XYZ file of C-alpha atoms in Angstrom:
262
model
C 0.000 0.000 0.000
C 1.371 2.919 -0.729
C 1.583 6.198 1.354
C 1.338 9.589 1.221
C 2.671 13.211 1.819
C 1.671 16.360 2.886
C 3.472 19.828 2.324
C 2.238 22.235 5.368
C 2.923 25.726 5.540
C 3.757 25.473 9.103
C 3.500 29.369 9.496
C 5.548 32.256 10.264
C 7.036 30.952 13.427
C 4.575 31.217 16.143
C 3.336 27.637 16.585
C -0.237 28.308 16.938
C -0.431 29.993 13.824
C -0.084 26.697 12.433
C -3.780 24.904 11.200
C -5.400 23.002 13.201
C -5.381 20.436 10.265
C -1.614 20.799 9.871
C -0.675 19.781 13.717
C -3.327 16.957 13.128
C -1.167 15.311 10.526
C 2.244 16.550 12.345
C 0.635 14.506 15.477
C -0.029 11.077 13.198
C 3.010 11.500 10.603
C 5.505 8.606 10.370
C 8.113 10.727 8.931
C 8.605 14.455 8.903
C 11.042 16.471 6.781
C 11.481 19.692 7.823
C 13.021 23.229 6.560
C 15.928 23.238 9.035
C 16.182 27.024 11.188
C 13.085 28.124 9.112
C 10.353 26.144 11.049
C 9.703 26.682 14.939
C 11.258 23.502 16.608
C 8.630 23.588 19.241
C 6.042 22.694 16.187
C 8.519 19.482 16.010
C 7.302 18.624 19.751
C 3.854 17.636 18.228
C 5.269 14.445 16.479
C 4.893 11.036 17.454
C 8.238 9.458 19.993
C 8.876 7.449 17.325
C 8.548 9.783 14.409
C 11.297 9.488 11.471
C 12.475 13.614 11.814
C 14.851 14.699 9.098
C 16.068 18.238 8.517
C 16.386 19.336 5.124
C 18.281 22.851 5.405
C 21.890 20.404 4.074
C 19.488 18.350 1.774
C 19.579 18.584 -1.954
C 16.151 18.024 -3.720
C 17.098 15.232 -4.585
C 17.793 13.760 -1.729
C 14.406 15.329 0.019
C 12.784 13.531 -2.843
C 14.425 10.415 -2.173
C 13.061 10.642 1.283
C 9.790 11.211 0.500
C 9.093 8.458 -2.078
C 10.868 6.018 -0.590
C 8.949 6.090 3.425
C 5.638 7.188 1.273
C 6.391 3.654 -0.899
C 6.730 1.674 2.039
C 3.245 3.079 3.096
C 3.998 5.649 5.840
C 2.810 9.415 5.894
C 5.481 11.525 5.373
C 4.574 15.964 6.197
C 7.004 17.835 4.729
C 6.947 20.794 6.835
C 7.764 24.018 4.711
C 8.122 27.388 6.173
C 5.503 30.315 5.816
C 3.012 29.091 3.140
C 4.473 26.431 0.364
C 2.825 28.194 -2.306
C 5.017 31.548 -1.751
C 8.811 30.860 -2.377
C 8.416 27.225 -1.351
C 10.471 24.985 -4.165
C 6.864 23.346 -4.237
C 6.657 22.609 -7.605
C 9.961 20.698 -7.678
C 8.968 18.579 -4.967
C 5.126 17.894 -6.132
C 6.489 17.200 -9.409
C 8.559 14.550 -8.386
C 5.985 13.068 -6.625
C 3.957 12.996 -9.698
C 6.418 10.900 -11.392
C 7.080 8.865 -8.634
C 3.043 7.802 -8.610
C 2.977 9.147 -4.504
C -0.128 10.753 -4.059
C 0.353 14.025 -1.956
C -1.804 16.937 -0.202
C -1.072 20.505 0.329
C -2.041 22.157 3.153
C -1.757 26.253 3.378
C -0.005 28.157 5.865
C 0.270 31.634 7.212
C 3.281 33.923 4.972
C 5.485 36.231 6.160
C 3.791 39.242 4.675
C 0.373 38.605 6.189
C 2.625 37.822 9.797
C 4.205 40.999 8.961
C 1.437 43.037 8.737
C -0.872 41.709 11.711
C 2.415 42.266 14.313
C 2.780 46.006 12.899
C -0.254 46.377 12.875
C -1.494 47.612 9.541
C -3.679 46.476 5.858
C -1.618 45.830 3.415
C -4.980 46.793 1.572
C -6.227 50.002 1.679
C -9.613 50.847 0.642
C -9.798 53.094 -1.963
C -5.966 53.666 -2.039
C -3.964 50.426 -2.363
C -6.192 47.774 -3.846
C -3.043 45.738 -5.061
C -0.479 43.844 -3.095
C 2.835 42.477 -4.901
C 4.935 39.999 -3.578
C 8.462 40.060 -4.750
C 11.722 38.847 -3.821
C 15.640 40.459 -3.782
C 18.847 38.228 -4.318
C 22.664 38.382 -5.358
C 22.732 35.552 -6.711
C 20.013 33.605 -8.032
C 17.912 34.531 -11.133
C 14.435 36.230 -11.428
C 12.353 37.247 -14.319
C 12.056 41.159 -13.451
C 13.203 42.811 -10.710
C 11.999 44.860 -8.340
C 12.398 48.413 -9.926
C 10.039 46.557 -13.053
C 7.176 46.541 -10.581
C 7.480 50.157 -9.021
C 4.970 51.463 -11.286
C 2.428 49.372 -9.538
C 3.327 51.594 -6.396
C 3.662 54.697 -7.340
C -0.509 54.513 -8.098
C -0.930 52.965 -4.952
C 0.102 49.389 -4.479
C 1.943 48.035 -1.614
C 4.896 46.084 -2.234
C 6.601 42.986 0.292
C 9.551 42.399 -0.653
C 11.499 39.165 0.568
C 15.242 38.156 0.879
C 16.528 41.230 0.604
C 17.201 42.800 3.649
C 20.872 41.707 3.096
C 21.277 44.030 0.267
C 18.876 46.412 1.550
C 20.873 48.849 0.044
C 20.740 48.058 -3.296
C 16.726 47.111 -2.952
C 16.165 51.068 -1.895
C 17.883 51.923 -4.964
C 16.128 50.080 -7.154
C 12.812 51.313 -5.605
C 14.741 55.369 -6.082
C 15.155 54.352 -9.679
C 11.718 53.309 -10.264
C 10.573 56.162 -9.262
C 9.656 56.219 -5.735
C 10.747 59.436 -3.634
C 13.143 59.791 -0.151
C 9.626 60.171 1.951
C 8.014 56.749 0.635
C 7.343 55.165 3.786
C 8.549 51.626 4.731
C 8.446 48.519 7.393
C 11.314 46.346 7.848
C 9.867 43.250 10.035
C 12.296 40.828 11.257
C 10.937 37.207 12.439
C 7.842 37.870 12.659
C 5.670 36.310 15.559
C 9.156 35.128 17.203
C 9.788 36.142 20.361
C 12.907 38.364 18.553
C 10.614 39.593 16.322
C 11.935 43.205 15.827
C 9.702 45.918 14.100
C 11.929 48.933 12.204
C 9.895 51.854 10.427
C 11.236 54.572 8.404
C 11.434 56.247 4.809
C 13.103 55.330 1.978
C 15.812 58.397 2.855
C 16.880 56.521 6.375
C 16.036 52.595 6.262
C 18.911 51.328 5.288
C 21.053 52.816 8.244
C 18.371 51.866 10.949
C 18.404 48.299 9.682
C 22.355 48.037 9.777
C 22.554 50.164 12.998
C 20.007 47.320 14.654
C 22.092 44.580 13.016
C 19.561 42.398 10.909
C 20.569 41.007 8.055
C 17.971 38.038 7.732
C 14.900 36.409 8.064
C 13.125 39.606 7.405
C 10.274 41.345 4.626
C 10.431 44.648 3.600
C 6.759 46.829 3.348
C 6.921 49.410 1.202
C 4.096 52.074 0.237
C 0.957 54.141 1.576
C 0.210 51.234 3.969
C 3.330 51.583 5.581
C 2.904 54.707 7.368
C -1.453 54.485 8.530
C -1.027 57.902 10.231
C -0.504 59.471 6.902
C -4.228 57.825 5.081
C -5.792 57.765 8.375
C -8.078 60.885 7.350
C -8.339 59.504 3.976
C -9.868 55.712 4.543
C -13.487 55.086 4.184
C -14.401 51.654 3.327
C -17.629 51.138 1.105
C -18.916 47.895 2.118
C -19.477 49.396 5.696
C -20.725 52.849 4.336
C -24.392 53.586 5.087
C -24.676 55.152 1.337
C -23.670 51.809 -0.276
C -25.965 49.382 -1.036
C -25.296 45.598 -2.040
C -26.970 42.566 -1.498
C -27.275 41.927 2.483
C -27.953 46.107 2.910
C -30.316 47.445 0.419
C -30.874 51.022 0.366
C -32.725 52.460 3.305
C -35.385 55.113 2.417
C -35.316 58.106 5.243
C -38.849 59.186 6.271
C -39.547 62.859 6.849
C-alpha cells in the first residue's frame, strides 16, 4: 500500500499559527522532513516518539525527494513541513512534481506567509480601501535569477500598491535603490519586520531616505520582509480611509438602500 505526503505551511514561526489540520497530521506522521532554522522547533514537539524527523536545510532536492518516495512507498505518511506558506517561495513545484512521477499521491495544506505575519504584528492592511487595492509579492537576491526585478514593478506603487519584498534585507541597500530608480521618492514610507511572531521579532519603520542605516545600525541582516508604500505609514491615510462595504450610502446585497422618512 502505498503512502502519502503532505506539504504544510507550518507558518511564520509562532506555533499556533499553524492549522489546526496541519498539527493533526504533524501529530499522526511517520516521517517528517522539515526546513531546518526556518520552522519553529517547538512545532517538532507535536510528532509522534517514534517519528522518522529529518532536517532538510543540508538536503539537496534530490535527496528530500528520495526521502519522500521512498517512506511514502513503504506506506507511511510523510509531512514535509515548509516554512511560511508552500505556495510563496516554497520549491513546491519541484517537490510535487517529483511526486507525480514517482506515482505518490500528496496533499497541500496552506499556511500563514510572512507578509500577512508581517502586517498583523505592525499592525497595519496591506490593503487600503480606496488607495492600495493591489499587493505584490516580490523577492531580492545576489545571486540567483528572477524574471524582473523589483524596480520593473514600481509602477504598480507609485498609483498605490503596496509592495513585500522578501530576501533582501541583506542588500537592503541596493533594494532602496532600485525602488529610487523606479521612481519612488526619499519620503516613501517603509516597514522592515524581522521574524515575525518570534519572540525576537523586531519591528523597524522609516522612509526610503533613512532605512537602510536603521536596519544596519540594529544589526539584521535576515529572516526579514520589507513593506513598502501608503500602507506603511497608517497615520498618513488615516483621514483619507473610508471603506464602502461598511458605508451607510452603499448598497449591495445583504444592505439594500434604506429610504429616510420625513
Amino acid at each position: 500500500m502505498v503512502g502519502k505526503v503532505v506539504f504544510i505551511g507550518s507558518g511564520p514561526g509562532d506555533p499556533e499559527l499553524i492549522t489546526v489540520k496541519a498539527k493533526k497530521y504533524i501529530e499522526t506522521a511517520d516521517v517528517i522532513v522539515y526546513a531546518g532554522s526556518l520552522v519553529n522547533p517547538e512545532i517538532l514537539k507535536w510528532s509522534r516518539k517514534d517519528a522518522e524527523v529529518y532536517n532538510s536545510s543540508s538536503l539537496t532536492l534530490n535527496e528530500i525527494v528520495e526521502i519522500m518516495v521512498k517512506k511514502a512507498s513503504e506506506g507511511k505518511l510523510v509531512v514535509r513541513l515548509k516554512s511560511g506558506d508552500s505556495s510563496i517561495y516554497g520549491a513546491l513545484f519541484e517537490e510535487m512534481w517529483a511526486l507525480e512521477a514517482a506515482g505518490i499521491p500528496f496533499e497541500v495544506v496552506p499556511g500563514i506567509t510572512a507578509a500577512i505575519a508581517a502586517a498583523s504584528v505592525i499592525p497595519i492592511e496591506l490593503t487600503v480601501p480606496k488607495l492600495s487595492q493591489t499587493v505584490i509579492i516580490t523577492r531580492a537576491s545576489l545571486r540567483v535569477p528572477m524574471q524582473g526585478s523589483i524596480k520593473d514593478f514600481v509602477k504598480m506603487v507609485k498609483i498605490g500598491a503596496t509592495m513585500v519584498i522578501y530576501t533582501g534585507i541583506h542588500i537592503i541597500d541596493r533594494v532602496v535603490n532600485e525602488l529610487k530608480e523606479g521612481g519612488l521618492t526619499d519620503d516613501t514610507p517603509v516597514i522592515v519586520v524581522y521574524r515575525a511572531t518570534w519572540p525576537e521579532q523586531r519591528i523597524i519603520k522609516g522612509t526610503l531616505a533613512d532605512i537602510v542605516s536603521k536596519v544596519r545600525e540594529a544589526k539584521i541582516y535576515r529572516d526579514s520582509v520589507i513593506i513598502v508604500g501608503l500602507a506603511s505609514d497608517p497615520q498618513q491615510i488615516k483621514n483619507m480611509v473610508r471603506s464602502s462595504v461598511y458605508d451607510p450610502k452603499h448598497n449591495h446585497s445583504y444592505r439594500p438602500w434604506k429610504v429616510e422618512e420625513d
